[in-house]
Amino acid sequence: MPSAYSFNGRVALVTGGGSGIGRAACQLLARDGARVVVTDSNLKGAEETLQLIPGSGHHLALQMDVTQKDAVKAVIAVVREKLGAPPSLLVNSAGIASLQPFVEVKEDHLNAIIDVNLKGIFLVTQAVTKALLEKKQETEGETGAVVNIASICGKKGLKYASHYSASKGAVISLTKTCAAELAGEGIRVNCVLPGLTVTPLTQAESSEEDVKSYETRNPLGRLARPEEVAEVVVFLLSGRSSYMVGACVEVTGGTGILGSVMSLHDFNGRVALVTGGGSGIGRATCFQLAKSGARVVVTDISLMAAQRTLRLMPGSGRHLALQMDVTQLPAVEGVIAAAREQLGEPPSLLVNSAGITGGAACHLMDEEAFDSVIDVNLKGTFLVSQAFTRALLEEPSIGNCRGTIVNVSSIEGKAGPPGHCHYTASKGGVNTLTKTCAAELAKMGVRVNAVLPGAINTPLNARLTPEDRKSVNAKIPLGRFGRAEEVAEVVVFLLSWRSSYMTGACVEVTGGLWM
């Protein structure tokens, strides 16, 4: 499997590394250049993982009980002694589960699950953070990253798993609190929320009937593979997710919303259509897609802006720049027909980035201003996605080539701040549209996800005064506006095979704002 990121010898500590998602995370981290400390309560499991990862002589396998503070401290001391540095990457994957009716859960079962799933994450994260901050004082430090393995059960709940679901819900809240506190210290904290995944834990606790029922209800029609969850974990540890803090990323195959291996940098000539490609996040996404091997159709309401993006892209002769008004269905269909005619096939990758905003209190806003924002941001996303999907499903030559859609929404569609209700309403609609389309299109081989950017340096935010920017910065745990490129990295990840078990997810890229 090709290397996707370069961790350049950084030390990564993985709890629960003896099996399942933890083992898969160890394998991918080693693949991508980290020195991995595989820990597990079962030393034999940790040692088996060590034998499976490349360059095993560069890594360690250690027994660790995450519920025992002294044991955790001892492991970190050993790591520092043998590898010369404390961990700067942490994956909290240790976890246990059991299925029991709420009224039958005994106190000792509750305590055991809370201790491993929640307290263990607290103790390990605290110990790693302390060691990392001590090193930072000595050397002016290295940025750290923590990824906690929670569960979709922590957000949705699960019948007969009250104690497990409660522990995972607590992990989600702990993630957000730690993210807010540690961002200023250069440590990012995020979590993943897997659905049912093929792991020893699932095999022990789920009957064959349970699994079949889940597969029937899951839009992708199957359980996740551990490596699919691990790909998201490694992405969140990497610099490519540099503006993600306090995010809880669902890796569920779409549950709860009712191969060949290519390089991360190789979409192998697939056609990608980007709306709003003339500036901001859309332009940055065009650049990333072109670098990653896609043939890009840059569209914008301003043809001049689209052409400017085209001239700046690598291999500009392979791409197209077209004018498109996303609010007009004939214009949208015309662009897709032109892409098919000139590039030989319709787009199989779509980024809906076109958007406008404006400012006025709800009671003072005129109807025309409301209509224009809804038409571009929400209706435009609907029209382009519909035309894209129809063309993709009608094309026999790429019947086996799955399509992927990423909608550029906004954290404001979730948080609803005052001042531009039409914009927040439009983005809230995009979030819900994303989930509905994901549920409908998954069985047709089309995945649909969204990104929810926070305050980003784009033309849409150019109107902010220095005082406004200072006020916003004060609310962001990372203390700064994001770069369009940082959002584009997440968009391209969601378009790639590395997010193959993500559909219906709304991924926050906010620096921790309103998490």
Short mmCIF file of C-alpha atoms in Angstrom, two decimals:
data_model
loop_
_atom_site.label_atom_id
_atom_site.label_comp_id
_atom_site.label_asym_id
_atom_site.label_seq_id
_atom_site.Cartn_x
_atom_site.Cartn_y
_atom_site.Cartn_z
CA MET A 1 0.00 0.00 0.00
CA PRO A 2 1.47 3.41 -0.93
CA SER A 3 2.53 5.98 1.64
CA ALA A 4 0.08 8.84 1.94
CA TYR A 5 1.70 11.09 4.52
CA SER A 6 5.19 11.52 5.93
CA PHE A 7 5.39 11.42 9.72
CA ASN A 8 9.17 11.52 9.41
CA GLY A 9 10.06 9.40 12.43
CA ARG A 10 7.58 10.96 14.84
CA VAL A 11 6.59 8.72 17.74
CA ALA A 12 3.00 7.48 17.70
CA LEU A 13 1.41 5.72 20.67
CA VAL A 14 -1.60 3.51 19.92
CA THR A 15 -3.69 1.97 22.69
CA GLY A 16 -5.64 -1.17 21.89
CA GLY A 17 -3.10 -1.84 19.18
CA GLY A 18 -3.30 -5.61 19.50
CA SER A 19 -6.33 -6.00 17.21
CA GLY A 20 -9.03 -4.31 15.16
CA ILE A 21 -8.91 -0.60 14.45
CA GLY A 22 -5.89 -0.14 16.72
CA ARG A 23 -3.87 -2.73 14.79
CA ALA A 24 -4.87 -1.20 11.45
CA ALA A 25 -3.85 2.26 12.71
CA CYS A 26 -0.43 0.88 13.73
CA GLN A 27 0.09 -0.60 10.27
CA LEU A 28 -0.80 2.63 8.47
CA LEU A 29 1.27 4.81 10.79
CA ALA A 30 4.30 2.59 10.24
CA ARG A 31 3.65 2.68 6.49
CA ASP A 32 3.72 6.47 6.62
CA GLY A 33 6.99 6.85 8.50
CA ALA A 34 6.03 6.99 12.18
CA ARG A 35 7.81 5.06 14.92
CA VAL A 36 4.92 3.19 16.47
CA VAL A 37 4.45 2.17 20.09
CA VAL A 38 1.91 -0.64 20.01
CA THR A 39 0.23 -0.98 23.41
CA ASP A 40 -2.45 -3.36 24.56
CA SER A 41 -3.59 -4.97 27.80
CA ASN A 42 -2.69 -8.22 26.01
CA LEU A 43 1.07 -8.18 25.35
CA LYS A 44 0.79 -11.11 22.94
CA GLY A 45 -1.65 -9.15 20.77
CA ALA A 46 0.69 -6.13 20.75
CA GLU A 47 3.63 -8.33 19.77
CA GLU A 48 1.62 -9.93 16.96
CA THR A 49 0.85 -6.48 15.60
CA LEU A 50 4.53 -5.56 15.83
CA GLN A 51 5.42 -8.51 13.62
CA LEU A 52 2.89 -7.38 11.02
CA ILE A 53 4.05 -3.79 10.60
CA PRO A 54 6.89 -2.77 8.26
CA GLY A 55 10.27 -2.03 9.83
CA SER A 56 9.35 -3.71 13.09
CA GLY A 57 12.81 -2.98 14.51
CA HIS A 58 11.93 0.73 14.65
CA HIS A 59 8.84 0.17 16.79
CA LEU A 60 7.90 -1.07 20.27
CA ALA A 61 5.27 -3.45 21.65
CA LEU A 62 4.36 -2.86 25.29
CA GLN A 63 1.71 -4.11 27.68
CA MET A 64 -0.39 -1.30 29.18
CA ASP A 65 -3.52 -1.18 31.29
CA VAL A 66 -5.05 2.19 30.37
CA THR A 67 -7.05 2.28 33.60
CA GLN A 68 -3.89 2.39 35.76
CA LYS A 69 -2.21 5.79 35.94
CA ASP A 70 1.16 4.39 37.06
CA ALA A 71 1.18 1.87 34.20
CA VAL A 72 0.51 4.64 31.68
CA LYS A 73 3.28 6.82 33.11
CA ALA A 74 5.68 3.88 33.04
CA VAL A 75 5.01 3.19 29.36
CA ILE A 76 5.64 6.81 28.41
CA ALA A 77 8.90 6.74 30.39
CA VAL A 78 10.00 3.60 28.51
CA VAL A 79 9.11 5.20 25.19
CA ARG A 80 11.10 8.30 26.01
CA GLU A 81 14.09 6.21 27.07
CA LYS A 82 14.10 3.82 24.09
CA LEU A 83 13.00 6.16 21.29
CA GLY A 84 14.46 9.42 22.61
CA ALA A 85 11.20 11.36 22.64
CA PRO A 86 7.69 11.14 24.07
CA PRO A 87 4.82 10.38 21.70
CA SER A 88 3.60 13.37 19.70
CA LEU A 89 0.86 11.33 17.99
CA LEU A 90 -1.72 9.47 20.04
CA VAL A 91 -4.52 7.10 19.04
CA ASN A 92 -6.83 6.11 21.88
CA SER A 93 -8.29 2.89 20.51
CA ALA A 94 -8.52 0.67 23.61
CA GLY A 95 -12.13 -0.23 24.31
CA ILE A 96 -14.47 -2.92 25.59
CA ALA A 97 -18.19 -3.52 25.11
CA SER A 98 -21.05 -5.75 26.10
CA LEU A 99 -24.74 -5.90 25.22
CA GLN A 100 -27.21 -5.96 28.11
CA PRO A 101 -30.64 -4.46 28.77
CA PHE A 102 -30.37 -1.25 30.75
CA VAL A 103 -32.19 -2.66 33.78
CA GLU A 104 -29.81 -5.64 33.95
CA VAL A 105 -26.49 -3.78 33.77
CA LYS A 106 -24.57 -4.45 36.94
CA GLU A 107 -22.46 -1.77 38.58
CA ASP A 108 -19.20 -3.67 38.05
CA HIS A 109 -19.94 -3.94 34.30
CA LEU A 110 -20.70 -0.22 34.15
CA ASN A 111 -17.50 0.62 36.03
CA ALA A 112 -15.36 -1.61 33.80
CA ILE A 113 -16.62 -0.02 30.60
CA ILE A 114 -16.37 3.54 31.92
CA ASP A 115 -12.85 2.84 33.22
CA VAL A 116 -11.48 1.51 29.92
CA ASN A 117 -13.44 3.52 27.37
CA LEU A 118 -13.51 6.89 29.12
CA LYS A 119 -11.12 7.07 32.07
CA GLY A 120 -8.45 5.28 30.04
CA ILE A 121 -8.61 7.95 27.35
CA PHE A 122 -8.46 10.65 30.00
CA LEU A 123 -5.40 9.14 31.71
CA VAL A 124 -3.44 8.38 28.54
CA THR A 125 -4.20 11.73 26.92
CA GLN A 126 -3.28 13.60 30.08
CA ALA A 127 0.01 11.72 30.48
CA VAL A 128 1.00 12.14 26.82
CA THR A 129 0.08 15.84 26.92
CA LYS A 130 2.17 16.45 30.04
CA ALA A 131 5.17 14.69 28.51
CA LEU A 132 4.78 16.56 25.23
CA LEU A 133 4.49 19.93 26.92
CA GLU A 134 7.63 19.20 28.99
CA LYS A 135 9.49 18.43 25.76
CA LYS A 136 8.10 21.60 24.24
CA GLN A 137 9.62 23.61 27.08
CA GLU A 138 12.96 21.90 26.49
CA THR A 139 13.09 22.17 22.70
CA GLU A 140 10.40 24.70 21.77
CA GLY A 141 8.48 21.66 20.87
CA GLU A 142 6.65 19.76 18.28
CA THR A 143 2.97 19.97 17.51
CA GLY A 144 0.98 17.02 18.81
CA ALA A 145 -2.20 15.35 17.59
CA VAL A 146 -4.65 13.10 19.40
CA VAL A 147 -7.39 10.97 17.83
CA ASN A 148 -9.92 9.26 20.07
CA ILE A 149 -11.90 6.26 18.82
CA ALA A 150 -15.46 6.93 19.95
CA SER A 151 -18.49 5.35 18.26
CA ILE A 152 -21.61 6.42 16.41
CA CYS A 153 -23.38 4.90 19.44
CA GLY A 154 -22.06 7.82 21.47
CA LYS A 155 -24.08 10.16 19.27
CA LYS A 156 -27.13 8.08 18.38
CA GLY A 157 -27.38 5.60 21.29
CA LEU A 158 -27.83 1.85 20.87
CA LYS A 159 -30.44 -0.45 22.33
CA TYR A 160 -28.99 -2.82 24.96
CA ALA A 161 -25.75 -0.83 25.11
CA SER A 162 -26.58 1.97 27.54
CA HIS A 163 -23.27 1.72 29.42
CA TYR A 164 -21.20 1.48 26.22
CA SER A 165 -23.09 4.30 24.50
CA ALA A 166 -22.74 6.52 27.57
CA SER A 167 -18.99 5.95 27.67
CA LYS A 168 -18.63 6.85 24.00
CA GLY A 169 -20.85 9.92 24.35
CA ALA A 170 -18.56 11.05 27.14
CA VAL A 171 -15.54 10.53 24.87
CA ILE A 172 -17.10 12.86 22.30
CA SER A 173 -17.54 15.60 24.90
CA LEU A 174 -14.07 14.97 26.35
CA THR A 175 -12.63 15.33 22.85
CA LYS A 176 -14.22 18.74 22.38
CA THR A 177 -13.19 19.99 25.82
CA CYS A 178 -9.58 18.84 25.44
CA ALA A 179 -9.51 20.33 21.94
CA ALA A 180 -10.56 23.71 23.28
CA GLU A 181 -7.97 23.63 26.07
CA LEU A 182 -5.00 22.22 24.14
CA ALA A 183 -5.26 23.97 20.77
CA GLY A 184 -3.34 26.93 22.15
CA GLU A 185 -0.54 24.56 23.13
CA GLY A 186 -0.21 23.25 19.58
CA ILE A 187 -2.01 19.97 20.25
CA ARG A 188 -5.01 19.12 18.08
CA VAL A 189 -7.64 16.71 19.41
CA ASN A 190 -10.28 15.05 17.23
CA CYS A 191 -12.23 11.80 17.24
CA VAL A 192 -13.75 9.28 14.85
CA LEU A 193 -17.18 7.73 15.28
CA PRO A 194 -17.11 4.33 13.58
CA GLY A 195 -20.21 2.34 12.86
CA LEU A 196 -20.20 -1.45 13.02
CA THR A 197 -16.72 -2.57 11.97
CA VAL A 198 -15.23 -6.01 11.38
CA THR A 199 -13.24 -6.36 14.62
CA PRO A 200 -12.91 -8.99 17.35
CA LEU A 201 -15.15 -6.78 19.52
CA THR A 202 -17.93 -6.90 16.93
CA GLN A 203 -17.52 -10.63 16.38
CA ALA A 204 -17.77 -11.28 20.12
CA GLU A 205 -20.82 -9.11 20.77
CA SER A 206 -22.88 -9.28 17.53
CA SER A 207 -24.87 -12.25 16.31
CA GLU A 208 -25.06 -13.20 12.65
CA GLU A 209 -28.64 -11.90 12.62
CA ASP A 210 -27.50 -8.56 14.10
CA VAL A 211 -24.88 -8.17 11.39
CA LYS A 212 -27.33 -9.02 8.59
CA SER A 213 -29.82 -6.52 10.00
CA TYR A 214 -27.17 -3.82 10.12
CA GLU A 215 -26.05 -4.52 6.56
CA THR A 216 -29.65 -4.24 5.38
CA ARG A 217 -30.04 -0.83 7.03
CA ASN A 218 -26.62 0.49 6.03
CA PRO A 219 -26.61 2.55 2.83
CA LEU A 220 -23.32 0.97 1.71
CA GLY A 221 -24.72 -2.45 2.59
CA ARG A 222 -21.79 -3.75 4.62
CA LEU A 223 -19.66 -3.38 7.75
CA ALA A 224 -16.55 -1.25 7.72
CA ARG A 225 -13.09 -2.75 7.47
CA PRO A 226 -10.67 -1.66 10.23
CA GLU A 227 -8.31 -0.13 7.70
CA GLU A 228 -11.10 2.13 6.41
CA VAL A 229 -11.50 3.63 9.87
CA ALA A 230 -7.71 3.75 10.31
CA GLU A 231 -7.31 5.78 7.11
CA VAL A 232 -9.48 8.49 8.66
CA VAL A 233 -7.51 8.29 11.92
CA VAL A 234 -4.20 8.75 10.12
CA PHE A 235 -5.59 11.66 8.11
CA LEU A 236 -6.65 13.39 11.35
CA LEU A 237 -3.14 12.89 12.77
CA SER A 238 -1.50 14.35 9.68
CA GLY A 239 -0.80 17.94 8.69
CA ARG A 240 -3.45 17.65 6.00
CA SER A 241 -6.11 18.13 8.69
CA SER A 242 -4.32 21.13 10.22
CA TYR A 243 -7.51 23.22 10.68
CA MET A 244 -9.55 20.40 12.24
CA VAL A 245 -9.91 20.66 16.02
CA GLY A 246 -12.67 19.14 18.14
CA ALA A 247 -14.18 17.43 15.09
CA CYS A 248 -16.07 14.15 15.50
CA VAL A 249 -15.95 12.41 12.15
CA GLU A 250 -18.53 9.72 11.37
CA VAL A 251 -17.20 6.62 9.58
CA THR A 252 -20.42 4.66 9.37
CA GLY A 253 -21.22 3.89 5.75
CA GLY A 254 -24.19 6.21 6.25
CA THR A 255 -25.80 4.36 9.16
CA GLY A 256 -27.89 6.66 11.28
CA ILE A 257 -28.84 9.15 8.51
CA LEU A 258 -32.31 7.90 7.45
CA GLY A 259 -9.79 -3.14 -4.26
CA SER A 260 -7.78 -1.50 -6.35
CA VAL A 261 -5.43 0.79 -4.51
CA MET A 262 -4.52 4.14 -5.97
CA SER A 263 -2.15 6.72 -4.60
CA LEU A 264 -3.62 9.52 -2.53
CA HIS A 265 -2.19 11.75 -5.24
CA ASP A 266 -3.71 9.84 -8.16
CA PHE A 267 -7.33 10.13 -9.27
CA ASN A 268 -6.11 8.46 -12.44
CA GLY A 269 -7.59 10.90 -14.93
CA ARG A 270 -11.09 10.93 -13.43
CA VAL A 271 -13.14 14.00 -14.29
CA ALA A 272 -13.90 16.36 -11.40
CA LEU A 273 -16.44 19.18 -11.63
CA VAL A 274 -15.94 22.07 -9.20
CA THR A 275 -18.49 24.86 -8.85
CA GLY A 276 -17.33 28.21 -7.49
CA GLY A 277 -13.87 27.31 -8.77
CA GLY A 278 -12.92 30.90 -9.54
CA SER A 279 -11.79 31.76 -6.02
CA GLY A 280 -11.47 30.70 -2.39
CA ILE A 281 -12.09 27.10 -1.39
CA GLY A 282 -13.24 26.18 -4.90
CA ARG A 283 -9.99 27.41 -6.45
CA ALA A 284 -7.87 25.68 -3.81
CA THR A 285 -9.78 22.44 -4.43
CA CYS A 286 -9.14 22.69 -8.18
CA PHE A 287 -5.40 23.00 -7.48
CA GLN A 288 -5.41 19.96 -5.16
CA LEU A 289 -7.41 17.83 -7.60
CA ALA A 290 -5.14 18.74 -10.51
CA LYS A 291 -2.06 17.83 -8.42
CA SER A 292 -3.76 14.54 -7.56
CA GLY A 293 -4.24 13.45 -11.16
CA ALA A 294 -7.84 14.48 -11.86
CA ARG A 295 -8.99 16.27 -14.99
CA VAL A 296 -10.75 19.30 -13.57
CA VAL A 297 -13.72 21.20 -14.94
CA VAL A 298 -13.44 24.62 -13.29
CA THR A 299 -16.81 26.37 -13.27
CA ASP A 300 -17.83 29.76 -11.93
CA ILE A 301 -20.45 32.42 -12.54
CA SER A 302 -17.47 34.52 -13.70
CA LEU A 303 -15.77 32.92 -16.69
CA MET A 304 -12.79 35.22 -16.23
CA ALA A 305 -12.27 33.94 -12.66
CA ALA A 306 -12.56 30.31 -13.82
CA GLN A 307 -10.01 30.92 -16.58
CA ARG A 308 -7.65 32.54 -14.07
CA THR A 309 -7.84 29.42 -11.91
CA LEU A 310 -7.19 27.26 -14.98
CA ARG A 311 -4.02 29.17 -15.88
CA LEU A 312 -2.66 28.69 -12.35
CA MET A 313 -3.26 24.91 -12.26
CA PRO A 314 -0.61 22.30 -13.11
CA GLY A 315 -1.19 20.66 -16.50
CA SER A 316 -3.74 23.28 -17.49
CA GLY A 317 -4.10 21.75 -20.96
CA ARG A 318 -5.84 18.71 -19.41
CA HIS A 319 -8.59 20.78 -17.79
CA LEU A 320 -11.54 22.99 -18.74
CA ALA A 321 -12.80 26.38 -17.56
CA LEU A 322 -16.51 27.01 -18.15
CA GLN A 323 -19.03 29.63 -17.09
CA MET A 324 -21.98 28.20 -15.17
CA ASP A 325 -24.91 29.67 -13.28
CA VAL A 326 -25.77 26.95 -10.77
CA THR A 327 -29.31 28.28 -10.36
CA GLN A 328 -30.22 27.53 -13.99
CA LEU A 329 -30.77 23.84 -14.83
CA PRO A 330 -30.20 24.24 -18.62
CA ALA A 331 -26.83 25.90 -17.88
CA VAL A 332 -25.86 23.08 -15.53
CA GLU A 333 -26.85 20.37 -17.98
CA GLY A 334 -25.00 22.21 -20.74
CA VAL A 335 -21.76 22.22 -18.75
CA ILE A 336 -22.00 18.50 -18.01
CA ALA A 337 -22.66 17.81 -21.70
CA ALA A 338 -19.64 19.93 -22.66
CA ALA A 339 -17.45 18.07 -20.15
CA ARG A 340 -18.59 14.73 -21.57
CA GLU A 341 -17.97 15.86 -25.14
CA GLN A 342 -14.54 17.40 -24.57
CA LEU A 343 -13.15 14.95 -21.97
CA GLY A 344 -14.86 11.78 -23.17
CA GLU A 345 -16.94 11.07 -20.07
CA PRO A 346 -19.10 12.90 -17.54
CA PRO A 347 -17.66 13.96 -14.19
CA SER A 348 -17.47 11.25 -11.50
CA LEU A 349 -16.21 13.66 -8.81
CA LEU A 350 -18.23 16.73 -7.80
CA VAL A 351 -17.45 19.59 -5.44
CA ASN A 352 -20.32 22.02 -4.82
CA SER A 353 -18.41 25.10 -3.69
CA ALA A 354 -20.41 27.94 -5.28
CA GLY A 355 -21.85 30.21 -2.61
CA ILE A 356 -22.81 33.76 -1.74
CA THR A 357 -23.66 35.55 1.49
CA GLY A 358 -24.81 38.90 2.79
CA GLY A 359 -25.72 40.56 6.04
CA ALA A 360 -29.02 41.76 7.52
CA ALA A 361 -31.21 40.99 10.51
CA CYS A 362 -34.08 38.60 9.76
CA HIS A 363 -36.81 41.19 10.22
CA LEU A 364 -35.02 43.69 7.96
CA MET A 365 -34.06 41.33 5.13
CA ASP A 366 -35.85 41.79 1.83
CA GLU A 367 -37.26 38.86 -0.12
CA GLU A 368 -34.91 39.29 -3.07
CA ALA A 369 -31.83 38.98 -0.86
CA PHE A 370 -33.27 35.85 0.77
CA ASP A 371 -34.13 34.25 -2.57
CA SER A 372 -30.71 34.91 -4.13
CA VAL A 373 -28.79 33.22 -1.31
CA ILE A 374 -31.13 30.22 -1.14
CA ASP A 375 -31.03 29.86 -4.94
CA VAL A 376 -27.23 29.74 -5.17
CA ASN A 377 -26.31 27.94 -1.95
CA LEU A 378 -29.09 25.39 -1.64
CA LYS A 379 -30.97 25.10 -4.93
CA GLY A 380 -27.69 25.28 -6.87
CA THR A 381 -26.25 22.39 -4.86
CA PHE A 382 -29.44 20.40 -5.54
CA LEU A 383 -29.50 21.10 -9.29
CA VAL A 384 -25.82 20.36 -9.90
CA SER A 385 -25.86 17.19 -7.78
CA GLN A 386 -28.97 15.92 -9.54
CA ALA A 387 -27.62 16.56 -13.04
CA PHE A 388 -24.24 15.07 -12.09
CA THR A 389 -25.86 11.91 -10.71
CA ARG A 390 -28.15 11.43 -13.69
CA ALA A 391 -25.26 11.74 -16.13
CA LEU A 392 -23.10 9.36 -14.12
CA LEU A 393 -25.80 6.70 -13.88
CA GLU A 394 -26.57 6.95 -17.59
CA GLU A 395 -22.93 6.44 -18.64
CA PRO A 396 -22.31 2.72 -19.32
CA SER A 397 -18.58 3.15 -19.89
CA ILE A 398 -17.96 4.09 -16.25
CA GLY A 399 -20.57 1.86 -14.66
CA ASN A 400 -17.97 0.42 -12.29
CA CYS A 401 -16.46 3.81 -11.45
CA ARG A 402 -18.10 5.09 -8.32
CA GLY A 403 -19.05 8.72 -8.02
CA THR A 404 -18.36 11.01 -5.09
CA ILE A 405 -19.92 14.34 -4.11
CA VAL A 406 -18.60 16.80 -1.53
CA ASN A 407 -20.77 19.79 -0.63
CA VAL A 408 -19.07 22.84 0.85
CA SER A 409 -21.45 23.88 3.61
CA SER A 410 -20.58 25.95 6.70
CA ILE A 411 -20.42 25.58 10.46
CA GLU A 412 -22.97 28.39 10.47
CA GLY A 413 -25.52 25.92 9.10
CA LYS A 414 -25.14 24.05 12.37
CA ALA A 415 -24.51 26.88 14.83
CA GLY A 416 -26.89 29.54 13.45
CA PRO A 417 -25.19 32.81 14.50
CA PRO A 418 -27.11 36.08 14.05
CA GLY A 419 -26.75 38.49 11.18
CA HIS A 420 -27.48 36.52 8.01
CA CYS A 421 -30.32 34.09 8.52
CA HIS A 422 -30.64 33.38 4.79
CA TYR A 423 -27.04 32.10 4.68
CA THR A 424 -27.32 29.94 7.81
CA ALA A 425 -30.65 28.52 6.58
CA SER A 426 -29.17 27.69 3.18
CA LYS A 427 -26.22 25.87 4.75
CA GLY A 428 -28.44 24.01 7.21
CA GLY A 429 -30.40 22.85 4.18
CA VAL A 430 -27.20 21.70 2.48
CA ASN A 431 -26.31 19.61 5.55
CA THR A 432 -29.67 17.84 5.49
CA LEU A 433 -29.62 17.48 1.70
CA THR A 434 -26.19 15.84 2.03
CA LYS A 435 -27.52 13.20 4.42
CA THR A 436 -30.65 12.50 2.37
CA CYS A 437 -28.75 12.17 -0.90
CA ALA A 438 -26.19 9.95 0.82
CA ALA A 439 -28.93 7.58 1.98
CA GLU A 440 -30.52 7.43 -1.47
CA LEU A 441 -27.41 7.19 -3.63
CA ALA A 442 -25.15 4.86 -1.65
CA LYS A 443 -26.57 1.70 -3.22
CA MET A 444 -25.96 3.28 -6.63
CA GLY A 445 -22.27 3.64 -5.83
CA VAL A 446 -22.33 7.39 -5.18
CA ARG A 447 -21.04 8.68 -1.83
CA VAL A 448 -22.11 12.12 -0.59
CA ASN A 449 -20.43 14.07 2.23
CA ALA A 450 -20.05 17.69 3.28
CA VAL A 451 -17.42 19.91 4.83
CA LEU A 452 -18.42 22.58 7.34
CA PRO A 453 -15.72 25.26 7.25
CA GLY A 454 -15.43 27.87 9.97
CA ALA A 455 -13.77 31.26 9.47
CA ILE A 456 -11.62 30.91 6.34
CA ASN A 457 -9.55 33.48 4.46
CA THR A 458 -11.66 33.72 1.29
CA PRO A 459 -13.22 36.58 -0.70
CA LEU A 460 -16.49 35.96 1.19
CA ASN A 461 -14.74 37.06 4.39
CA ALA A 462 -12.73 39.89 2.84
CA ARG A 463 -15.36 42.42 3.98
CA LEU A 464 -14.55 41.83 7.65
CA THR A 465 -12.88 44.73 9.43
CA PRO A 466 -9.66 44.21 11.43
CA GLU A 467 -11.77 44.55 14.58
CA ASP A 468 -14.19 41.88 13.35
CA ARG A 469 -11.32 39.51 12.56
CA LYS A 470 -9.75 40.05 15.96
CA SER A 471 -13.08 39.26 17.62
CA VAL A 472 -13.50 36.07 15.59
CA ASN A 473 -9.92 34.95 16.25
CA ALA A 474 -10.57 35.22 19.97
CA LYS A 475 -13.34 32.62 19.64
CA ILE A 476 -11.25 30.09 17.68
CA PRO A 477 -9.17 27.65 19.78
CA LEU A 478 -6.44 27.67 17.11
CA GLY A 479 -6.50 31.48 17.29
CA ARG A 480 -6.55 32.16 13.55
CA PHE A 481 -8.58 32.01 10.36
CA GLY A 482 -8.17 28.88 8.26
CA ARG A 483 -6.60 28.81 4.82
CA ALA A 484 -8.62 27.73 1.81
CA GLU A 485 -6.00 25.04 1.17
CA GLU A 486 -6.70 23.49 4.57
CA VAL A 487 -10.35 23.00 3.67
CA ALA A 488 -9.44 21.74 0.20
CA GLU A 489 -7.26 19.01 1.75
CA VAL A 490 -10.34 17.67 3.57
CA VAL A 491 -12.48 17.93 0.43
CA VAL A 492 -9.98 15.92 -1.61
CA PHE A 493 -9.70 13.33 1.16
CA LEU A 494 -13.49 12.89 1.10
CA LEU A 495 -13.39 12.48 -2.68
CA SER A 496 -10.69 9.80 -2.46
CA TRP A 497 -10.90 6.06 -1.82
CA ARG A 498 -9.33 6.64 1.60
CA SER A 499 -12.74 7.81 2.85
CA SER A 500 -14.49 4.79 1.28
CA TYR A 501 -16.68 4.09 4.33
CA MET A 502 -17.77 7.71 4.79
CA THR A 503 -21.11 8.81 3.42
CA GLY A 504 -23.57 11.30 4.88
CA ALA A 505 -20.82 12.77 7.07
CA CYS A 506 -20.64 16.51 7.77
CA VAL A 507 -17.01 17.19 8.66
CA GLU A 508 -16.16 20.33 10.62
CA VAL A 509 -13.04 22.25 9.52
CA THR A 510 -13.23 25.13 11.95
CA GLY A 511 -10.11 25.35 14.08
CA GLY A 512 -12.45 24.43 16.92
CA LEU A 513 -14.96 27.26 16.42
CA TRP A 514 -18.45 26.42 17.77
CA MET A 515 -17.59 22.74 18.23
#
